[in-house]
Coordinates of C-alpha atoms and ligand atoms in Angstrom, one line a residue:
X277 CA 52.4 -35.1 -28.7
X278 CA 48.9 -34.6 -27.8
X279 CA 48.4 -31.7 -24.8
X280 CA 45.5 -33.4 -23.3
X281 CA 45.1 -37.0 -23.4
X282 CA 41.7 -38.5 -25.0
X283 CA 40.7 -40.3 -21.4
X284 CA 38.6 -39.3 -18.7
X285 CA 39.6 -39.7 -15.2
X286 CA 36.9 -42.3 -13.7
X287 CA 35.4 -39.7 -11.2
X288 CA 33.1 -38.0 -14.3
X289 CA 32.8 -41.0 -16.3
X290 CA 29.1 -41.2 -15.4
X291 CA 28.1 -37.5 -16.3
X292 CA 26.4 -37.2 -18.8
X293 CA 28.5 -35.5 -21.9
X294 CA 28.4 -31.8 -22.7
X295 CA 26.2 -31.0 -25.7
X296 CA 23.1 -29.1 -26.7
X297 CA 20.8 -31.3 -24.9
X298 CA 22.5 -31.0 -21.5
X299 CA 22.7 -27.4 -21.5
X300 CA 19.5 -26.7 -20.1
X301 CA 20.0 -29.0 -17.1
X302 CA 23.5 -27.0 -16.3
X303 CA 22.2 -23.3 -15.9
X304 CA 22.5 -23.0 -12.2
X305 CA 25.7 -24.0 -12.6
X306 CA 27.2 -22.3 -15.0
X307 CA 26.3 -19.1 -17.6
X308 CA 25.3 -20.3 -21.3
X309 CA 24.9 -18.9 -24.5
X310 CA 20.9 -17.9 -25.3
X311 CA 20.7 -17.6 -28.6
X312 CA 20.0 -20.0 -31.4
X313 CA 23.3 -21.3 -32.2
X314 CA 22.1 -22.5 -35.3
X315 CA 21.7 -19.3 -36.6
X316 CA 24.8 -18.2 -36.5
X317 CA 26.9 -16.7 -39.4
X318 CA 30.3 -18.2 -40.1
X319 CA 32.1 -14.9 -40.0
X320 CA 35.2 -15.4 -38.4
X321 CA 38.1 -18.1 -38.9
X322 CA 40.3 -18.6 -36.3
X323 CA 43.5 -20.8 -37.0
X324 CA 45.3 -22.2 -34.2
X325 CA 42.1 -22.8 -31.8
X326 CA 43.7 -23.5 -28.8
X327 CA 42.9 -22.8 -25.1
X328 CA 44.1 -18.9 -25.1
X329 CA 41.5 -18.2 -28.7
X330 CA 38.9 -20.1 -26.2
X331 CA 39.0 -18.2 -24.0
X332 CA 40.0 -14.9 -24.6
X333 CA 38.7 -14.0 -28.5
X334 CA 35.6 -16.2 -28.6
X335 CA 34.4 -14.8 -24.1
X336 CA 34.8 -11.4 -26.2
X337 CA 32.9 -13.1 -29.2
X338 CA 30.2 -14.7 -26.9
X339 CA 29.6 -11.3 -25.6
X340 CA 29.6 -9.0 -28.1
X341 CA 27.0 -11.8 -29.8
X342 CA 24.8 -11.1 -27.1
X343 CA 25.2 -7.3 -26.5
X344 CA 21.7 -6.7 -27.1
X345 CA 20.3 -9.7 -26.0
X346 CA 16.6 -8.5 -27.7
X347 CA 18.8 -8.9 -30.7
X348 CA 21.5 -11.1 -30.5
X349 CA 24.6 -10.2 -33.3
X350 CA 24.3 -13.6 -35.3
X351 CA 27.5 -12.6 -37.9
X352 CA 29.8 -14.0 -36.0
X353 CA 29.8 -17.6 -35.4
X354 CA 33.6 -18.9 -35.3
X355 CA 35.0 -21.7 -37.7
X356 CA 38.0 -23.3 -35.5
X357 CA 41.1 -24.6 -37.2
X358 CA 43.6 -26.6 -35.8
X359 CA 46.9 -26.5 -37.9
X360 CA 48.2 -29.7 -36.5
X361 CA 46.2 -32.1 -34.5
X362 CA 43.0 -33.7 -34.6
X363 CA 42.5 -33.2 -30.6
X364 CA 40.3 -30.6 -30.2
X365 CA 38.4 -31.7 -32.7
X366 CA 38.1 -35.1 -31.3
X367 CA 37.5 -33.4 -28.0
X368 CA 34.5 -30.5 -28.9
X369 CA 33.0 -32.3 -32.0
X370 CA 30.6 -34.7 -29.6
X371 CA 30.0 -31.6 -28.0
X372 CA 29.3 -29.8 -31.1
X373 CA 31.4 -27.3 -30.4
X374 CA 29.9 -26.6 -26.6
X375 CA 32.6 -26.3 -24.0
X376 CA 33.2 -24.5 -20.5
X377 CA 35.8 -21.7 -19.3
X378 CA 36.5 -22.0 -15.8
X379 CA 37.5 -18.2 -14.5
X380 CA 39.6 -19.1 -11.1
X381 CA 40.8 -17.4 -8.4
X382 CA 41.2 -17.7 -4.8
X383 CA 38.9 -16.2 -1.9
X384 CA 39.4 -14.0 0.4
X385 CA 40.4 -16.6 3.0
X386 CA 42.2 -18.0 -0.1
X387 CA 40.3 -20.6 -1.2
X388 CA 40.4 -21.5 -4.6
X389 CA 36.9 -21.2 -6.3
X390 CA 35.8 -21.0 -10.1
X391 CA 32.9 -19.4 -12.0
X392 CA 31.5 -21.6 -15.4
X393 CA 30.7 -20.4 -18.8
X394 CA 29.7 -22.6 -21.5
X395 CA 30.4 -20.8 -24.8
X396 CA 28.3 -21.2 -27.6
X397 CA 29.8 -19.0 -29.9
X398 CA 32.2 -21.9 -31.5
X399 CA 30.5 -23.4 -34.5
X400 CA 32.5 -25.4 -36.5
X401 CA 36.0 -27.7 -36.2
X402 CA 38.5 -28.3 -38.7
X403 CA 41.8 -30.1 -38.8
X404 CA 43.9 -28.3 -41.7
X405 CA 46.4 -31.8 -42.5
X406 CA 42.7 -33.9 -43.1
X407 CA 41.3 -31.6 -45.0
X408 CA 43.1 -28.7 -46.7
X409 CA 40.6 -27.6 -48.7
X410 CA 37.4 -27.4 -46.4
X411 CA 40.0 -25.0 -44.4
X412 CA 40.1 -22.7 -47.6
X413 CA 36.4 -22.6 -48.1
X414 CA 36.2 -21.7 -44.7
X415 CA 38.0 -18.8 -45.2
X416 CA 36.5 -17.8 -48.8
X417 CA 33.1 -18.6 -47.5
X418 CA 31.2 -15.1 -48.6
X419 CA 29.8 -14.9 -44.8
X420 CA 33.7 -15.0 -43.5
X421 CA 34.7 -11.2 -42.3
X422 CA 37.6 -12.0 -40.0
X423 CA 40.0 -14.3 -40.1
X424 CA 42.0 -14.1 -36.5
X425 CA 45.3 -15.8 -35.4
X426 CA 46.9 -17.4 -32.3
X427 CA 49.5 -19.6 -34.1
X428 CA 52.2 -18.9 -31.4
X429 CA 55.3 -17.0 -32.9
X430 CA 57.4 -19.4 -34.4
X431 CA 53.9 -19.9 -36.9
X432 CA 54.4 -16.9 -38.3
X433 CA 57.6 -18.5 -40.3
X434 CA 60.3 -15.4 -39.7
X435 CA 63.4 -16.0 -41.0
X436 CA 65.4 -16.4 -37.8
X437 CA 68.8 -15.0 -39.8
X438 CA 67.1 -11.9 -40.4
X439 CA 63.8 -9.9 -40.8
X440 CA 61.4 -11.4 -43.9
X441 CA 59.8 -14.7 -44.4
X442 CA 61.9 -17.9 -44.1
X443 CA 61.6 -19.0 -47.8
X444 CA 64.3 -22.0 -46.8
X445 CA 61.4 -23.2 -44.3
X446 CA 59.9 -26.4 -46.1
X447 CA 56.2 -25.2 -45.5
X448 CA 56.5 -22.2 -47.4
X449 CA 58.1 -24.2 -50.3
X450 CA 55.5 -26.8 -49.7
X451 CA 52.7 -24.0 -49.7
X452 CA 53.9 -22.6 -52.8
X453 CA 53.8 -25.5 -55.0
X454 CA 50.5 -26.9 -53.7
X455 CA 48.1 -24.1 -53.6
X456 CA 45.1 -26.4 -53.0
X457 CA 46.6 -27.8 -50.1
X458 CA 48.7 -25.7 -48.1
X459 CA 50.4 -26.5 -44.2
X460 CA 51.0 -22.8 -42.9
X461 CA 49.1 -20.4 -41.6
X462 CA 50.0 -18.1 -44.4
X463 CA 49.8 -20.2 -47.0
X464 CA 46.3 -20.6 -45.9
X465 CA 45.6 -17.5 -45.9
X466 CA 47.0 -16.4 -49.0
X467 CA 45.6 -19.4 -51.1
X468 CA 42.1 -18.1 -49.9
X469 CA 42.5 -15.2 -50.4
X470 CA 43.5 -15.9 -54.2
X471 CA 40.2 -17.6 -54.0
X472 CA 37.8 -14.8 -52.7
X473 CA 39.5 -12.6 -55.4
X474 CA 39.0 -14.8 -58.2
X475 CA 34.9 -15.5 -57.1
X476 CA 34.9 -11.6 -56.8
X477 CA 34.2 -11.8 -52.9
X478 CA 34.7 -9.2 -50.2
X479 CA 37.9 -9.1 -48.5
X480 CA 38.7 -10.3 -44.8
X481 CA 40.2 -8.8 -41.5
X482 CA 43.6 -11.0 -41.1
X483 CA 43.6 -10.3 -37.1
X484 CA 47.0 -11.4 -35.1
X485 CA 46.5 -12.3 -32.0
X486 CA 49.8 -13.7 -31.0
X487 CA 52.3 -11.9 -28.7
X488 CA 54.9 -10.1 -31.1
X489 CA 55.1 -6.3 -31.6
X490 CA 53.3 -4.9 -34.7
X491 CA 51.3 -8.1 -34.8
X492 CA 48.8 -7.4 -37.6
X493 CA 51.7 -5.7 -39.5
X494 CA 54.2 -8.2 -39.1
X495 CA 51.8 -10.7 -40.2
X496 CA 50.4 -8.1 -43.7
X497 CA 54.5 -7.9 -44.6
X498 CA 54.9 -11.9 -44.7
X499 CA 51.5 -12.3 -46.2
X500 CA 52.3 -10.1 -48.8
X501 CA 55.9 -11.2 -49.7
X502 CA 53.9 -14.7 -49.6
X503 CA 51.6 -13.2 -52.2
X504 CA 53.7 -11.3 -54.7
X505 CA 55.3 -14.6 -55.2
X506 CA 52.2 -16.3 -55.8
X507 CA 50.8 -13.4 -57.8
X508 CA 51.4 -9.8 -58.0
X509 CA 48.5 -8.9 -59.1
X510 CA 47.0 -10.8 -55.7
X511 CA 49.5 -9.1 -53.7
X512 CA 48.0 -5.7 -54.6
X513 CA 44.6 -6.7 -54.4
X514 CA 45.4 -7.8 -51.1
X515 CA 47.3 -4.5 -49.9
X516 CA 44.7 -2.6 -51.3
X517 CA 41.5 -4.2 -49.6
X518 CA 42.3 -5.9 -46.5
X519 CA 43.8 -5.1 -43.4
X520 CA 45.9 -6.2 -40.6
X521 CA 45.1 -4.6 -37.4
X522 CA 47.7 -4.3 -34.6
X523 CA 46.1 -6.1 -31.4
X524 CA 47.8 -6.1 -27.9
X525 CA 45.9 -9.3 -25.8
X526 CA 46.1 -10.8 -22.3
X527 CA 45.2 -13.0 -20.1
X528 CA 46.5 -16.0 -19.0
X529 CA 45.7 -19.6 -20.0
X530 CA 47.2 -22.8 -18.6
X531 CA 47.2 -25.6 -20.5
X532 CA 44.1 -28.0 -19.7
X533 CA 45.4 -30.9 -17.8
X534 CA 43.6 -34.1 -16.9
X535 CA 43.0 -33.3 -13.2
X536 CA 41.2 -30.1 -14.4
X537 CA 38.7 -31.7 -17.3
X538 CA 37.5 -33.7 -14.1
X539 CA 37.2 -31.4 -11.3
X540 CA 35.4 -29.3 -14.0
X541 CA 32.9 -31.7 -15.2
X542 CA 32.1 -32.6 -12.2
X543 CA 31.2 -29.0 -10.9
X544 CA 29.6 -28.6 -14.2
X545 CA 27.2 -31.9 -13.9
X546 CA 28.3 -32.9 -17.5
X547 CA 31.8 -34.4 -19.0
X548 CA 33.7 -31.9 -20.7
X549 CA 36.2 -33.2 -22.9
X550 CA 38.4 -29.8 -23.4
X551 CA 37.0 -27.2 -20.7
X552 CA 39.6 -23.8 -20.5
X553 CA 41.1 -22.7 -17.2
X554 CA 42.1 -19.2 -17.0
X555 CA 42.3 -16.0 -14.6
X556 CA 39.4 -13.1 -14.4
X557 CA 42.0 -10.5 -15.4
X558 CA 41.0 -10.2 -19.7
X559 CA 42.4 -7.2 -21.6
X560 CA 42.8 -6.3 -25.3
X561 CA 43.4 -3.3 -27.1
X562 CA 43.0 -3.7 -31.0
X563 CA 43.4 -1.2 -34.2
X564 CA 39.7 -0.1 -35.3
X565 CA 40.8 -1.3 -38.6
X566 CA 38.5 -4.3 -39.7
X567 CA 37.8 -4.3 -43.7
X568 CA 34.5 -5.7 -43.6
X569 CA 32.9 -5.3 -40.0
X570 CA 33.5 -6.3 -37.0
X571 CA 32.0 -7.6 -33.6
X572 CA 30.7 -5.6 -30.7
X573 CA 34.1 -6.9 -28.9
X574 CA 33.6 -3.9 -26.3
X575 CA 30.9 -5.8 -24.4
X576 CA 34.0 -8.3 -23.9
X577 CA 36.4 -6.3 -22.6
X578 CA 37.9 -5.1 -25.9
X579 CA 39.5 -1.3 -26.0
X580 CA 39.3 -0.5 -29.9
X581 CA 42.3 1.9 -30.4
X582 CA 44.2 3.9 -33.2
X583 CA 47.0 2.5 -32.5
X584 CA 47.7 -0.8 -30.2
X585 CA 52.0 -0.6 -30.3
X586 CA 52.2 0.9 -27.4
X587 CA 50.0 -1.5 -25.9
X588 CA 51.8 -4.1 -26.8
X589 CA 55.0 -2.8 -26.0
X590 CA 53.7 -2.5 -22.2
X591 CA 52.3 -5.7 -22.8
X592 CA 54.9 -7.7 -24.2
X593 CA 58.0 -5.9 -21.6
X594 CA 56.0 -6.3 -18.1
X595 CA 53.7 -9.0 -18.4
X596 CA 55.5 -11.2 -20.8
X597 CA 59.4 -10.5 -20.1
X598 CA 58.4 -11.0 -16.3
X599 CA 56.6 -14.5 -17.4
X600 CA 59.8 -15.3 -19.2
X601 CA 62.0 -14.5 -16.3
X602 CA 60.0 -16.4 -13.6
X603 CA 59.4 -19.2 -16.1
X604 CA 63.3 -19.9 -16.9
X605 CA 64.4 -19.2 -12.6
X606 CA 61.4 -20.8 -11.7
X607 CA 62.1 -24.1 -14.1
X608 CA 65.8 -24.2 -12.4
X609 CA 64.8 -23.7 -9.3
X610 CA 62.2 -26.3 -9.1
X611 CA 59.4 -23.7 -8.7
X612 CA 57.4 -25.8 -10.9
X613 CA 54.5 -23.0 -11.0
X614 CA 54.4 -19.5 -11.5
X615 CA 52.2 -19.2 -8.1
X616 CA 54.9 -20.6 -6.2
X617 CA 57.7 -19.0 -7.8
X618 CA 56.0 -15.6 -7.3
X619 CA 55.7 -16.2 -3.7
X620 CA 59.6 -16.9 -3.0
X621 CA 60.1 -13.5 -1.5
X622 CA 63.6 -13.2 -3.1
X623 CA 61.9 -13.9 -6.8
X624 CA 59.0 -11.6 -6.1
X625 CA 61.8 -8.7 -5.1
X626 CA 63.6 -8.9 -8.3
X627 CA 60.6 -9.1 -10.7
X628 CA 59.0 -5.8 -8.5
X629 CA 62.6 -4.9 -9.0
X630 CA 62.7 -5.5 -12.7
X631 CA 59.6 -4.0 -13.9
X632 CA 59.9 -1.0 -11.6
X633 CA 63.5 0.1 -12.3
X634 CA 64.5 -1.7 -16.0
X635 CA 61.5 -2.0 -18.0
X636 CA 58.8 1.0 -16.5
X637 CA 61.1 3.7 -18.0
X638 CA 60.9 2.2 -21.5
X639 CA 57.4 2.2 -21.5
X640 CA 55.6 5.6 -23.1
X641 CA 53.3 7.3 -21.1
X642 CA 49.8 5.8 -21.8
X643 CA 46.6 7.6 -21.4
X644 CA 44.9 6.3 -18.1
X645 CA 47.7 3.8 -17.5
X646 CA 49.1 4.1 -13.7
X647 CA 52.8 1.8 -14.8
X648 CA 53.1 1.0 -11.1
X649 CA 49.7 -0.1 -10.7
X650 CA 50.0 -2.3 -13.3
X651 CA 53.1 -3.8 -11.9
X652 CA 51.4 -4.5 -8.6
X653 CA 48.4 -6.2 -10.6
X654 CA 50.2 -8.3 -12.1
X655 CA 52.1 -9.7 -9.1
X656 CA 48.6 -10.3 -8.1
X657 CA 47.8 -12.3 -11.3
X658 CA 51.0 -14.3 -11.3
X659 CA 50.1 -15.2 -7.3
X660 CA 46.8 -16.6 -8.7
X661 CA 46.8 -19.8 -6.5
X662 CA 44.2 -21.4 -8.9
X663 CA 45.8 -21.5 -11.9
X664 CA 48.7 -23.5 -11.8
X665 CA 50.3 -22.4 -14.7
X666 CA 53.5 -24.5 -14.8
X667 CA 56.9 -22.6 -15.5
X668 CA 58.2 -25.3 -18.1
X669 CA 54.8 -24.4 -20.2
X670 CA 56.3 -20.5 -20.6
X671 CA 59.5 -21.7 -20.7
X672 CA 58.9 -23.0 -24.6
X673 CA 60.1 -21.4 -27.3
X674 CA 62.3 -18.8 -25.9
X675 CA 64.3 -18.3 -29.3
X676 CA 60.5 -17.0 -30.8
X677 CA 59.9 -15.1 -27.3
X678 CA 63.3 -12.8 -26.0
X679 CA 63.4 -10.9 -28.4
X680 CA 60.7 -8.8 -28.4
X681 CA 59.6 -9.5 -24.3
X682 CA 63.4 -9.3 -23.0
X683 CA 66.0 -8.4 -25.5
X684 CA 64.2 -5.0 -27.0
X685 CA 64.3 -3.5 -23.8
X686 CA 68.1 -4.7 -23.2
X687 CA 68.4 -2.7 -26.7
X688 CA 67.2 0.6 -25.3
X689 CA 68.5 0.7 -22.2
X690 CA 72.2 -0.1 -23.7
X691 CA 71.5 2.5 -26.2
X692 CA 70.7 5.0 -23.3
X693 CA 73.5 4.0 -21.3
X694 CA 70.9 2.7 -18.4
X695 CA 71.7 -0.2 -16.4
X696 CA 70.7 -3.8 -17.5
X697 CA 71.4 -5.8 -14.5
X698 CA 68.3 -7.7 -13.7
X699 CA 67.1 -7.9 -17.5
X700 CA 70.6 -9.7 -17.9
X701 CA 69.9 -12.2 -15.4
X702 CA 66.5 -12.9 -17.2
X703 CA 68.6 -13.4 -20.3
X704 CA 71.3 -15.3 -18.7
X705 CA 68.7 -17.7 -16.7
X706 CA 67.4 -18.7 -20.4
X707 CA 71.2 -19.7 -21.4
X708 CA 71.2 -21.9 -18.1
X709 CA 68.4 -23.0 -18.5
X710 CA 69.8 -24.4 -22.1
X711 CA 71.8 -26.8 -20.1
X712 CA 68.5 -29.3 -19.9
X713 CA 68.5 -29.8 -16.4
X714 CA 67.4 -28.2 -13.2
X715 CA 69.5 -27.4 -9.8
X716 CA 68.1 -30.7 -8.8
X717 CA 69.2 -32.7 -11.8
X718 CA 66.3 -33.3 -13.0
X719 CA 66.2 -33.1 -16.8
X720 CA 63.9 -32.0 -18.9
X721 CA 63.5 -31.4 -22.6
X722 CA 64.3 -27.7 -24.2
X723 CA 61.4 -27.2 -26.6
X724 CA 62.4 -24.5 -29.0
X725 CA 61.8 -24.8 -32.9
X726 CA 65.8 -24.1 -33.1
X727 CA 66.5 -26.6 -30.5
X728 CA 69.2 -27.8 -32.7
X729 CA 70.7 -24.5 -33.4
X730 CA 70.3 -24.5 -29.4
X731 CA 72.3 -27.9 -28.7
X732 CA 74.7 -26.8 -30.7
X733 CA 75.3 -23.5 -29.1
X734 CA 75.3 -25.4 -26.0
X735 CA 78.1 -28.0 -27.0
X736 CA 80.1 -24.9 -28.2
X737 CA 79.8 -23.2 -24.7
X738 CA 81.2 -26.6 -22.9
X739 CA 84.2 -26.1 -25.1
X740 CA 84.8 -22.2 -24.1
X741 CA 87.8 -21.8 -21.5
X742 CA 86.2 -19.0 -19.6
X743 CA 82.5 -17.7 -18.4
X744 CA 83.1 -14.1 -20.4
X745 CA 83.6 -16.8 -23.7
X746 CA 80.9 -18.2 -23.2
X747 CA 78.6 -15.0 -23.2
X748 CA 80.5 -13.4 -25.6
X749 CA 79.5 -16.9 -27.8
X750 CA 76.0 -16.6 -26.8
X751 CA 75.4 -13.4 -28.0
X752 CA 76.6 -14.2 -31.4
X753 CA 73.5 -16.2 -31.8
X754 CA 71.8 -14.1 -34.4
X755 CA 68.1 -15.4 -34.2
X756 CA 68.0 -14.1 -30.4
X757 CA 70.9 -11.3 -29.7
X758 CA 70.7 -9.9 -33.6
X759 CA 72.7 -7.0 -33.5
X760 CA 74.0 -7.0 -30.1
X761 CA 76.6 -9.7 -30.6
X762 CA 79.7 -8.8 -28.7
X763 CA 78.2 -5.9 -27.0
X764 CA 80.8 -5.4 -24.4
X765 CA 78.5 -4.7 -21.4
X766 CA 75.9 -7.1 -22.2
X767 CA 78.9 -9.4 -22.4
X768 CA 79.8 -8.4 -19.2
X769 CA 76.4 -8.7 -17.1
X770 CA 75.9 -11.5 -18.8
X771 CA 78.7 -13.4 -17.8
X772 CA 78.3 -12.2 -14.5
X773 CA 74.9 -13.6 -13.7
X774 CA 76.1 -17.4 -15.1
X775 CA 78.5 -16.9 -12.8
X776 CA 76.2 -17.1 -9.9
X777 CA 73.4 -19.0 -11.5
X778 CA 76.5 -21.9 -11.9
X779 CA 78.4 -21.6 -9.0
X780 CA 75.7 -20.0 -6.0
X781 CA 72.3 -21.2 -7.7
X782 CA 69.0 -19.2 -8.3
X783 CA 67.7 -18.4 -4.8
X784 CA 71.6 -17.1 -3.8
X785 CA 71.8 -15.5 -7.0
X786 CA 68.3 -14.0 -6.7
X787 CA 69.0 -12.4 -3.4
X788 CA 72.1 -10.7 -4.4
X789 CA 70.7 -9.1 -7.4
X790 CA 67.0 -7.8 -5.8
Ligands
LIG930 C1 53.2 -16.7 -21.6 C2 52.0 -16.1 -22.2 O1 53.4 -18.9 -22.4 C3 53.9 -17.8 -22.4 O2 54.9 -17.5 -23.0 O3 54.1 -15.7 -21.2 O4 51.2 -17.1 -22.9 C4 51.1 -15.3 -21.3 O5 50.5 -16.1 -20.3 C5 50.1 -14.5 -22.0 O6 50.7 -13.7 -23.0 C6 49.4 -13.6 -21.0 O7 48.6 -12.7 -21.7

């Protein structure tokens, strides 16, 4: 299913489209890339170009390009591969490449209002299933350095019965017998890198920038294992002369929907066909580890660290285990945004409630990092009244996501004998959530790469005689609980808060537990 449909809505069918030739005519409207885009290097790959690498990695990009705007850093252009469809392609290609993030907010009389950039910095499209091996070239082109990530988690092909890569999956056996022509992400990125070794190239950054702990590690353990099959000798080369920085990264993205492309083009003065919405908050801490160069990502907000874990631990507990809880009460509720989930006073209380009591003391102490200021920012950030960021989109994939945003912290805190109440009912909303329809019977569709596992789990539950059965079954379900199954009190809270999400609802249950 395409995110964005190919159609305009009428209002900016007249505008001109955004390319080249319009840019001039847009400057008072919106910030653009000065430099000659011509010129630029293709130095860093990006699979999985999506709205969040638009606007998060290639604003930092765009920046660091121009740092010195006497001299503007022409290295690092950006290829941009799509693993799947052909629809941002379809959608930049006219535009070669050209198109606008919209930074939104509201006023202080709470107004919503936006501020335009056109970003230059994105060069080049590809669509991996058309052609496989223009995607390889990409990456063993001798001007590639980088070769960044946003593939979401379930790309990263983890075997969900354990840690390691999921040889059953049928991409990595596909990738393994057709080395010219691979589907994943990591078969991608190992077949090129077979290539730059055998035309005695330089070797590449391989930069996650997806939201699971140890990121760039994660991703040099299945690359490797990927390798040593292929070729030890490659694998070695491989360990030995690139690397795999750790990178924490926020800021929220919405998916694009119709309504926006038009209220943006028309603020703009010129159609564009994929334009990113997203929030003024950007942050990203990332490992100064980068094998052969790197941009000037500082003049984009970047923090280069020694090490990003803690970062992303911070990152991944309050910012995305509070998404995931508002996302899966929100979705049941009928809060169909985040915005207006964050503003029911009883959800607000629990997720102040969470961060503050069940997930600050996990955190370490950061350098410079006030926790409870944090927390209160990003209350702020989920209230963003110009966003719009719809609790069903977060609510995807939630096998690939509790883990390391909900169920880590459950982990600890069992371990240290600390209550889990309120981390419990974010973990028991997800199981409700399961049942495919909202308090209002509405249904909807679960969206999980194990959504079979999922239905499955979920028939099994109708059969269980009581509400402790039924969370004493969920918890046996490996790819999420791991080794927690049958942990007595996570048992316990868990069956607790299905209670009340069954029999009182969210907002009842929500009040009782703030
Ligand atoms: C969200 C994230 O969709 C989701 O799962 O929690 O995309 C979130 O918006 C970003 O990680 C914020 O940095």
């Amino acid at each position: 299913m395409a995110l964005v449909s190919a159609t305009f809505a009428p209002a900016c069918m007249n505008l001109p489209r955004l390319d080249p030739a319009s840019l001039p005519a847009l400057r008072d409207k919106a910030t653009a890339a000065a430099y000659d885009r011509g010129a630029l290097a293709p130095g860093i790959v990006h699979l999985g170009i999506g709205a969040f690498a638009r606007a998060h990695l290639a604003i930092a990009t765009e920046a660091a390009i121009m740092a010195d705007p006497a001299r503007p850093d022409l290295r690092w252009g950006i290829v941009g591969v799509s693993l799947r469809q052909a629809d941002t392609r379809d959608a930049l290609a006219p535009q070669r490449g050209l198109y606008t993030v919209a930074v939104r907010d509201a006023d202080t009389a709470g107004q919503p209002r936006q501020a335009l950039q056109v970003v230059g910095c994105l060069t080049h499209l590809l669509v991996a299933p058309e052609d496989p091996a223009a995607v390889l070239e990409a990456l063993a082109h001798p001007q590639a350095r980088i070769a960044s990530l946003t593939v979401t988690e379930k790309g990263y092909l983890r075997d969900p019965a354990g840690a390691g890569l999921w040889w059953a999956h049928p991409d990595i056996a596909h990738d393994l017998g057709h080395p010219q022509a691979p589907r994943s992400a990591l078969g991608f990125i190992v077949h090129a890198l077979a290539l730059r070794r055998q035309r005695g190239l330089g070797p590449l950054t391989l930069m996650s920038l997806d939201n699971l702990p140890a990121n760039g590690r994660t991703l040099q353990g299945l690359v490797l294992a990927l390798a040593a099959t292929v070729d030890p000798n490659l694998a070695g080369w491989i360990q030995a002369r690139c690397t795999f920085p750790d990178s924490m990264v926020d800021r929220i993205v919405p998916r694009t929907t119709d309504a926006d492309r038009d209220r943006l083009s028309r603020a703009l003065g010129a159609r564009d066909a994929w334009p990113v919405m997203t929030e003024p908050f950007i942050d990203w801490a990332v490992e100064d580890r980068f094998a052969a160069g790197r941009p000037d990502w500082n003049a984009g907000g970047a923090r280069f660290v020694s090490e990003a874990a803690p970062w992303e631990r911070l990152k991944l507990r309050m910012v995305n285990g509070s998404h995931s809880a508002i996302a899966y009460l929100g979705a049941m509720a009928g809060w169909d945004t985040v915005d207006r989930a964050i503003n029911e006073p009883a959800l607000r209380a629990f997720v102040q409630a969470l961060l503050r009591d069940e997930v600050a003391p996990t955190l370490p102490a950061l350098p410079g990092l006030d926790v409870d200021a944090y927390g209160a920012r990003l209350i702020t950030r989920f209230a963003n009244p110009a966003l719009a960021h719809r609790t069903q989109q977060i609510a995807m994939d939630g096998t690939q996501k509790l883990p390391q945003r909900l169920l880590a912290t459950v982990r600890e805190r069992l371990a240290a004998g600390a209550p889990i109440t309120r981390l419990a009912l974010a973990v028991a909303a997800w199981l409700h959530y399961l049942r495919g329809v909202d308090e209002a019977q509405r249904p909807y569709p679960v969206e999980d790469p194990l959504a079979g596992e999922l239905a499955a789990l979920h028939r099994q539950a109708q059969a269980c005689t009581s509400v402790e059965e039924r969370a004493r079954l969920a918890t046996r379900f490996r790819p999420v609980f791991g080794d927690l199954a049958d942990h007595p009190e996570l048992v316990a809270e868990l069956a607790r808060a299905l209670q009340s999400l069954e029999h009182r609802g969210v907002r009842a249950t929500l009040e009782n537990t703030a």
